[in-house]
Amino acid sequence: MFRQSPRTTERCDAGFTLIEMLVGLALMGMAAALLLSGLRMAGFVSLRERASATGLDEVIAAQRLLRTGLERLRPIARIDRAEPVVEFGGNDIRLTYIAPPADREAPNALQRFLLMRNANGDLVLYNTSTRRLQVDPSGHDLVGWSPTTVLRGISRLSISYRGVPITGGDRTWLTFWWDRGRPPELIRIRVDFPVGDTRQWPDLLIRPRATTTTTCLIDGSTGRCGEGR
């Protein structure tokens, strides 16, 4: 009958060797790292889904579009007035201004923009070239204006302007800015959503980069301002 030698018995009773333990620990570490990576990725996916469900992506895109345009607005001055005023105006529910076109439309002429809430409850940004003298520059007649839907299904649009009132005094938030010599220091855009809509709109504060006025080309027959020079 075969009998184990004492040396073999002692080797079996000794358990794992140091190398085996190190290999086991390394494998456990790799498994833990893979598990942690998977949990982190699942968290990112869940966060993305929640953001999409609450409309965060579309709100961010809408604010980026408005900020880009209003930061680059051109305070072009009309020289056909007794006192030069810029081609910028608005109240608490609509805003018109002149700015360079989007990159995809370059190198077209400067564009007139009109921001308002339409009858369907959508936030819409209209635009038309300043070279189109046959359109109504105030935007009350939208013939010739091209619409871009910024955000659908809003219940209220509120715009205000930071600056000194026409009557003088301290700087404050105003609901009307028209026939002024320069654009406001700040523009604040607020959007409300219907009851039950989970989207949220943080106050959008925009500071126009240009504050000095430039001249514009006046059409003799219409008296309207064209592209600045």
mmCIF file of C-alpha atoms in Angstrom:
data_model
loop_
_atom_site.group_PDB
_atom_site.id
_atom_site.type_symbol
_atom_site.label_atom_id
_atom_site.label_comp_id
_atom_site.label_asym_id
_atom_site.label_seq_id
_atom_site.Cartn_x
_atom_site.Cartn_y
_atom_site.Cartn_z
ATOM 1 C CA MET A 1 0.000 0.000 0.000
ATOM 2 C CA PHE A 2 1.219 3.482 -0.924
ATOM 3 C CA ARG A 3 1.872 5.780 2.018
ATOM 4 C CA GLN A 4 2.314 9.579 1.863
ATOM 5 C CA SER A 5 5.614 10.753 3.032
ATOM 6 C CA PRO A 6 5.656 13.158 5.968
ATOM 7 C CA ARG A 7 7.045 15.883 3.667
ATOM 8 C CA THR A 8 4.058 15.584 1.293
ATOM 9 C CA THR A 9 1.589 15.712 4.161
ATOM 10 C CA GLU A 10 3.186 18.821 5.589
ATOM 11 C CA ARG A 11 3.030 20.541 2.128
ATOM 12 C CA CYS A 12 -0.734 19.834 1.790
ATOM 13 C CA ASP A 13 -1.504 21.079 5.320
ATOM 14 C CA ALA A 14 0.372 24.347 4.699
ATOM 15 C CA GLY A 15 -2.539 25.909 2.625
ATOM 16 C CA PHE A 16 -2.028 28.547 -0.125
ATOM 17 C CA THR A 17 1.396 29.778 -1.014
ATOM 18 C CA LEU A 18 2.239 33.482 -1.074
ATOM 19 C CA ILE A 19 2.169 33.577 -4.882
ATOM 20 C CA GLU A 20 -1.268 31.966 -4.984
ATOM 21 C CA MET A 21 -2.600 34.524 -2.516
ATOM 22 C CA LEU A 22 -1.169 37.433 -4.521
ATOM 23 C CA VAL A 23 -2.706 36.087 -7.727
ATOM 24 C CA GLY A 24 -6.053 35.682 -5.974
ATOM 25 C CA LEU A 25 -5.932 39.229 -4.606
ATOM 26 C CA ALA A 26 -5.049 40.597 -8.048
ATOM 27 C CA LEU A 27 -8.016 38.777 -9.614
ATOM 28 C CA MET A 28 -10.343 40.087 -6.920
ATOM 29 C CA GLY A 29 -9.059 43.626 -7.494
ATOM 30 C CA MET A 30 -9.671 43.372 -11.230
ATOM 31 C CA ALA A 31 -13.180 42.077 -10.617
ATOM 32 C CA ALA A 32 -13.910 44.949 -8.202
ATOM 33 C CA ALA A 33 -12.607 47.508 -10.718
ATOM 34 C CA LEU A 34 -14.797 46.088 -13.473
ATOM 35 C CA LEU A 35 -17.799 46.116 -11.159
ATOM 36 C CA LEU A 36 -17.156 49.734 -10.113
ATOM 37 C CA SER A 37 -16.762 50.790 -13.746
ATOM 38 C CA GLY A 38 -20.045 49.125 -14.627
ATOM 39 C CA LEU A 39 -21.853 50.830 -11.758
ATOM 40 C CA ARG A 40 -20.416 54.216 -12.757
ATOM 41 C CA MET A 41 -21.517 53.744 -16.377
ATOM 42 C CA ALA A 42 -24.968 52.703 -15.237
ATOM 43 C CA GLY A 43 -25.147 55.873 -13.145
ATOM 44 C CA PHE A 44 -24.221 58.025 -16.141
ATOM 45 C CA VAL A 45 -26.848 56.326 -18.293
ATOM 46 C CA SER A 46 -29.479 56.774 -15.596
ATOM 47 C CA LEU A 47 -28.594 60.449 -15.168
ATOM 48 C CA ARG A 48 -28.758 60.962 -18.927
ATOM 49 C CA GLU A 49 -32.155 59.305 -19.100
ATOM 50 C CA ARG A 50 -33.479 61.452 -16.255
ATOM 51 C CA ALA A 51 -32.154 64.599 -17.937
ATOM 52 C CA SER A 52 -33.793 63.609 -21.202
ATOM 53 C CA ALA A 53 -37.055 62.777 -19.459
ATOM 54 C CA THR A 54 -37.204 66.190 -17.780
ATOM 55 C CA GLY A 55 -36.338 68.081 -20.990
ATOM 56 C CA LEU A 56 -33.016 69.349 -19.659
ATOM 57 C CA ASP A 57 -31.258 68.801 -22.978
ATOM 58 C CA GLU A 58 -33.702 70.901 -24.976
ATOM 59 C CA VAL A 59 -33.654 73.692 -22.390
ATOM 60 C CA ILE A 60 -29.846 73.805 -22.506
ATOM 61 C CA ALA A 61 -29.911 73.884 -26.317
ATOM 62 C CA ALA A 62 -32.511 76.670 -26.331
ATOM 63 C CA GLN A 63 -30.557 78.825 -23.889
ATOM 64 C CA ARG A 64 -27.332 78.281 -25.825
ATOM 65 C CA LEU A 65 -28.998 79.418 -29.064
ATOM 66 C CA LEU A 66 -30.424 82.582 -27.509
ATOM 67 C CA ARG A 67 -27.228 83.437 -25.651
ATOM 68 C CA THR A 68 -25.076 83.062 -28.772
ATOM 69 C CA GLY A 69 -27.260 85.415 -30.783
ATOM 70 C CA LEU A 70 -27.854 88.094 -28.164
ATOM 71 C CA GLU A 71 -24.238 88.225 -27.044
ATOM 72 C CA ARG A 72 -23.261 89.032 -30.640
ATOM 73 C CA LEU A 73 -26.023 91.552 -31.358
ATOM 74 C CA ARG A 74 -25.011 94.649 -33.330
ATOM 75 C CA PRO A 75 -26.149 97.970 -31.847
ATOM 76 C CA ILE A 76 -26.529 99.588 -35.264
ATOM 77 C CA ALA A 77 -27.702 103.173 -35.014
ATOM 78 C CA ARG A 78 -30.264 104.768 -37.284
ATOM 79 C CA ILE A 79 -28.990 108.107 -38.508
ATOM 80 C CA ASP A 80 -32.355 109.228 -39.876
ATOM 81 C CA ARG A 81 -33.525 110.304 -36.418
ATOM 82 C CA ALA A 82 -32.982 113.566 -34.611
ATOM 83 C CA GLU A 83 -31.217 111.566 -31.912
ATOM 84 C CA PRO A 84 -29.535 108.318 -33.050
ATOM 85 C CA VAL A 85 -31.206 105.195 -31.694
ATOM 86 C CA VAL A 86 -30.096 101.594 -32.136
ATOM 87 C CA GLU A 87 -31.931 98.896 -34.039
ATOM 88 C CA PHE A 88 -32.905 97.095 -30.837
ATOM 89 C CA GLY A 89 -36.244 97.049 -29.133
ATOM 90 C CA GLY A 90 -38.517 94.961 -27.034
ATOM 91 C CA ASN A 91 -41.054 94.653 -24.291
ATOM 92 C CA ASP A 92 -41.848 91.894 -21.844
ATOM 93 C CA ILE A 93 -43.173 89.456 -24.495
ATOM 94 C CA ARG A 94 -41.158 90.146 -27.663
ATOM 95 C CA LEU A 95 -37.666 91.258 -28.628
ATOM 96 C CA THR A 96 -36.091 92.397 -31.919
ATOM 97 C CA TYR A 97 -32.392 92.851 -32.620
ATOM 98 C CA ILE A 98 -29.738 92.648 -35.348
ATOM 99 C CA ALA A 99 -26.901 90.111 -35.215
ATOM 100 C CA PRO A 100 -24.604 88.151 -37.535
ATOM 101 C CA PRO A 101 -26.218 85.078 -39.100
ATOM 102 C CA ALA A 102 -25.585 81.565 -37.883
ATOM 103 C CA ASP A 103 -22.418 79.972 -39.253
ATOM 104 C CA ARG A 104 -24.403 77.779 -41.599
ATOM 105 C CA GLU A 105 -25.867 80.911 -43.217
ATOM 106 C CA ALA A 106 -22.641 82.884 -43.585
ATOM 107 C CA PRO A 107 -21.578 84.957 -45.423
ATOM 108 C CA ASN A 108 -25.075 86.438 -45.792
ATOM 109 C CA ALA A 109 -25.895 89.941 -44.655
ATOM 110 C CA LEU A 110 -26.672 90.750 -41.052
ATOM 111 C CA GLN A 111 -29.942 89.280 -39.860
ATOM 112 C CA ARG A 112 -32.898 90.779 -38.052
ATOM 113 C CA PHE A 113 -34.163 88.531 -35.272
ATOM 114 C CA LEU A 114 -37.484 88.472 -33.472
ATOM 115 C CA LEU A 115 -38.077 86.381 -30.334
ATOM 116 C CA MET A 116 -41.647 85.746 -29.216
ATOM 117 C CA ARG A 117 -44.181 83.124 -28.123
ATOM 118 C CA ASN A 118 -46.486 82.202 -30.973
ATOM 119 C CA ALA A 119 -50.169 81.316 -30.898
ATOM 120 C CA ASN A 120 -49.359 77.614 -30.495
ATOM 121 C CA GLY A 121 -47.460 78.257 -27.274
ATOM 122 C CA ASP A 122 -44.004 77.714 -28.800
ATOM 123 C CA LEU A 123 -40.960 79.889 -28.218
ATOM 124 C CA VAL A 124 -39.942 80.938 -31.741
ATOM 125 C CA LEU A 125 -36.979 82.901 -33.079
ATOM 126 C CA TYR A 126 -37.744 84.527 -36.443
ATOM 127 C CA ASN A 127 -35.049 85.917 -38.723
ATOM 128 C CA THR A 128 -34.740 87.772 -42.012
ATOM 129 C CA SER A 129 -31.895 89.475 -43.846
ATOM 130 C CA THR A 130 -31.401 93.201 -43.307
ATOM 131 C CA ARG A 131 -31.133 93.490 -47.095
ATOM 132 C CA ARG A 132 -34.775 92.537 -47.484
ATOM 133 C CA LEU A 133 -36.264 96.002 -47.294
ATOM 134 C CA GLN A 134 -39.750 94.787 -48.238
ATOM 135 C CA VAL A 135 -40.346 93.116 -44.855
ATOM 136 C CA ASP A 136 -41.669 94.800 -41.741
ATOM 137 C CA PRO A 137 -38.556 95.346 -39.565
ATOM 138 C CA SER A 138 -40.637 95.482 -36.393
ATOM 139 C CA GLY A 139 -41.898 91.939 -36.990
ATOM 140 C CA HIS A 140 -45.583 92.777 -36.544
ATOM 141 C CA ASP A 141 -46.087 91.502 -40.090
ATOM 142 C CA LEU A 142 -44.172 88.209 -40.292
ATOM 143 C CA VAL A 143 -44.267 87.931 -44.080
ATOM 144 C CA GLY A 144 -40.691 87.287 -45.221
ATOM 145 C CA TRP A 145 -39.497 86.102 -41.792
ATOM 146 C CA SER A 146 -38.197 82.528 -41.322
ATOM 147 C CA PRO A 147 -39.221 80.805 -38.043
ATOM 148 C CA THR A 148 -37.035 78.572 -35.890
ATOM 149 C CA THR A 149 -38.794 76.805 -33.022
ATOM 150 C CA VAL A 150 -36.602 77.180 -29.948
ATOM 151 C CA LEU A 151 -38.811 75.412 -27.411
ATOM 152 C CA ARG A 152 -42.258 73.853 -27.681
ATOM 153 C CA GLY A 153 -45.160 74.071 -25.294
ATOM 154 C CA ILE A 154 -44.406 77.010 -23.003
ATOM 155 C CA SER A 155 -47.051 78.848 -21.023
ATOM 156 C CA ARG A 156 -45.350 82.220 -20.644
ATOM 157 C CA LEU A 157 -42.407 84.273 -21.917
ATOM 158 C CA SER A 158 -41.085 87.172 -19.860
ATOM 159 C CA ILE A 159 -38.246 89.465 -20.997
ATOM 160 C CA SER A 160 -36.690 92.291 -19.013
ATOM 161 C CA TYR A 161 -33.824 94.719 -19.566
ATOM 162 C CA ARG A 162 -31.262 96.059 -17.113
ATOM 163 C CA GLY A 163 -30.370 99.709 -17.433
ATOM 164 C CA VAL A 164 -31.181 103.293 -16.515
ATOM 165 C CA PRO A 165 -34.810 104.336 -17.119
ATOM 166 C CA ILE A 166 -35.477 106.972 -19.766
ATOM 167 C CA THR A 167 -36.518 109.350 -17.009
ATOM 168 C CA GLY A 168 -33.194 108.785 -15.245
ATOM 169 C CA GLY A 169 -32.365 107.334 -11.873
ATOM 170 C CA ASP A 170 -30.707 104.156 -10.706
ATOM 171 C CA ARG A 171 -30.221 101.081 -12.853
ATOM 172 C CA THR A 172 -33.087 98.640 -12.566
ATOM 173 C CA TRP A 173 -34.934 95.914 -14.447
ATOM 174 C CA LEU A 174 -37.290 97.355 -17.072
ATOM 175 C CA THR A 175 -40.062 95.705 -19.099
ATOM 176 C CA PHE A 176 -39.637 98.046 -22.076
ATOM 177 C CA TRP A 177 -36.582 99.054 -24.123
ATOM 178 C CA TRP A 178 -37.234 101.001 -27.297
ATOM 179 C CA ASP A 179 -35.698 103.922 -29.215
ATOM 180 C CA ARG A 180 -32.645 104.027 -26.974
ATOM 181 C CA GLY A 181 -29.118 105.081 -27.893
ATOM 182 C CA ARG A 182 -27.617 101.742 -26.849
ATOM 183 C CA PRO A 183 -28.721 98.239 -25.922
ATOM 184 C CA PRO A 184 -29.386 97.315 -22.291
ATOM 185 C CA GLU A 185 -26.559 96.207 -20.035
ATOM 186 C CA LEU A 186 -28.272 92.876 -19.379
ATOM 187 C CA ILE A 187 -31.148 90.962 -20.911
ATOM 188 C CA ARG A 188 -33.096 88.492 -18.778
ATOM 189 C CA ILE A 189 -35.310 85.845 -20.360
ATOM 190 C CA ARG A 190 -37.704 83.784 -18.285
ATOM 191 C CA VAL A 191 -39.867 80.917 -19.519
ATOM 192 C CA ASP A 192 -42.698 79.193 -17.640
ATOM 193 C CA PHE A 193 -44.106 75.768 -18.469
ATOM 194 C CA PRO A 194 -47.652 74.464 -18.081
ATOM 195 C CA VAL A 195 -48.728 72.831 -14.834
ATOM 196 C CA GLY A 196 -47.468 69.253 -14.715
ATOM 197 C CA ASP A 197 -44.595 69.896 -17.131
ATOM 198 C CA THR A 198 -41.389 68.721 -15.428
ATOM 199 C CA ARG A 199 -39.090 70.987 -17.445
ATOM 200 C CA GLN A 200 -37.356 73.822 -15.645
ATOM 201 C CA TRP A 201 -35.902 77.018 -17.107
ATOM 202 C CA PRO A 202 -33.170 78.727 -15.064
ATOM 203 C CA ASP A 203 -33.123 82.509 -15.494
ATOM 204 C CA LEU A 204 -31.152 83.295 -18.649
ATOM 205 C CA LEU A 205 -28.995 86.407 -18.151
ATOM 206 C CA ILE A 206 -27.197 87.722 -21.231
ATOM 207 C CA ARG A 207 -24.745 90.602 -21.467
ATOM 208 C CA PRO A 208 -24.338 91.957 -25.023
ATOM 209 C CA ARG A 209 -20.667 92.161 -25.946
ATOM 210 C CA ALA A 210 -21.054 95.337 -28.005
ATOM 211 C CA THR A 211 -22.286 98.455 -26.257
ATOM 212 C CA THR A 212 -21.168 101.207 -28.661
ATOM 213 C CA THR A 213 -23.320 102.056 -31.649
ATOM 214 C CA THR A 214 -22.398 101.852 -35.318
ATOM 215 C CA THR A 215 -23.979 103.548 -38.302
ATOM 216 C CA CYS A 216 -26.135 101.825 -40.887
ATOM 217 C CA LEU A 217 -27.162 102.237 -44.498
ATOM 218 C CA ILE A 218 -30.544 103.973 -44.843
ATOM 219 C CA ASP A 219 -32.718 103.251 -47.838
ATOM 220 C CA GLY A 220 -33.956 106.574 -49.173
ATOM 221 C CA SER A 221 -37.408 105.333 -50.152
ATOM 222 C CA THR A 222 -38.231 103.398 -46.992
ATOM 223 C CA GLY A 223 -36.021 104.985 -44.328
ATOM 224 C CA ARG A 224 -35.062 101.543 -43.054
ATOM 225 C CA CYS A 225 -31.694 100.503 -41.765
ATOM 226 C CA GLY A 226 -29.680 98.019 -43.784
ATOM 227 C CA GLU A 227 -26.337 96.353 -43.116
ATOM 228 C CA GLY A 228 -23.848 98.251 -40.958
ATOM 229 C CA ARG A 229 -20.576 99.505 -42.362
#
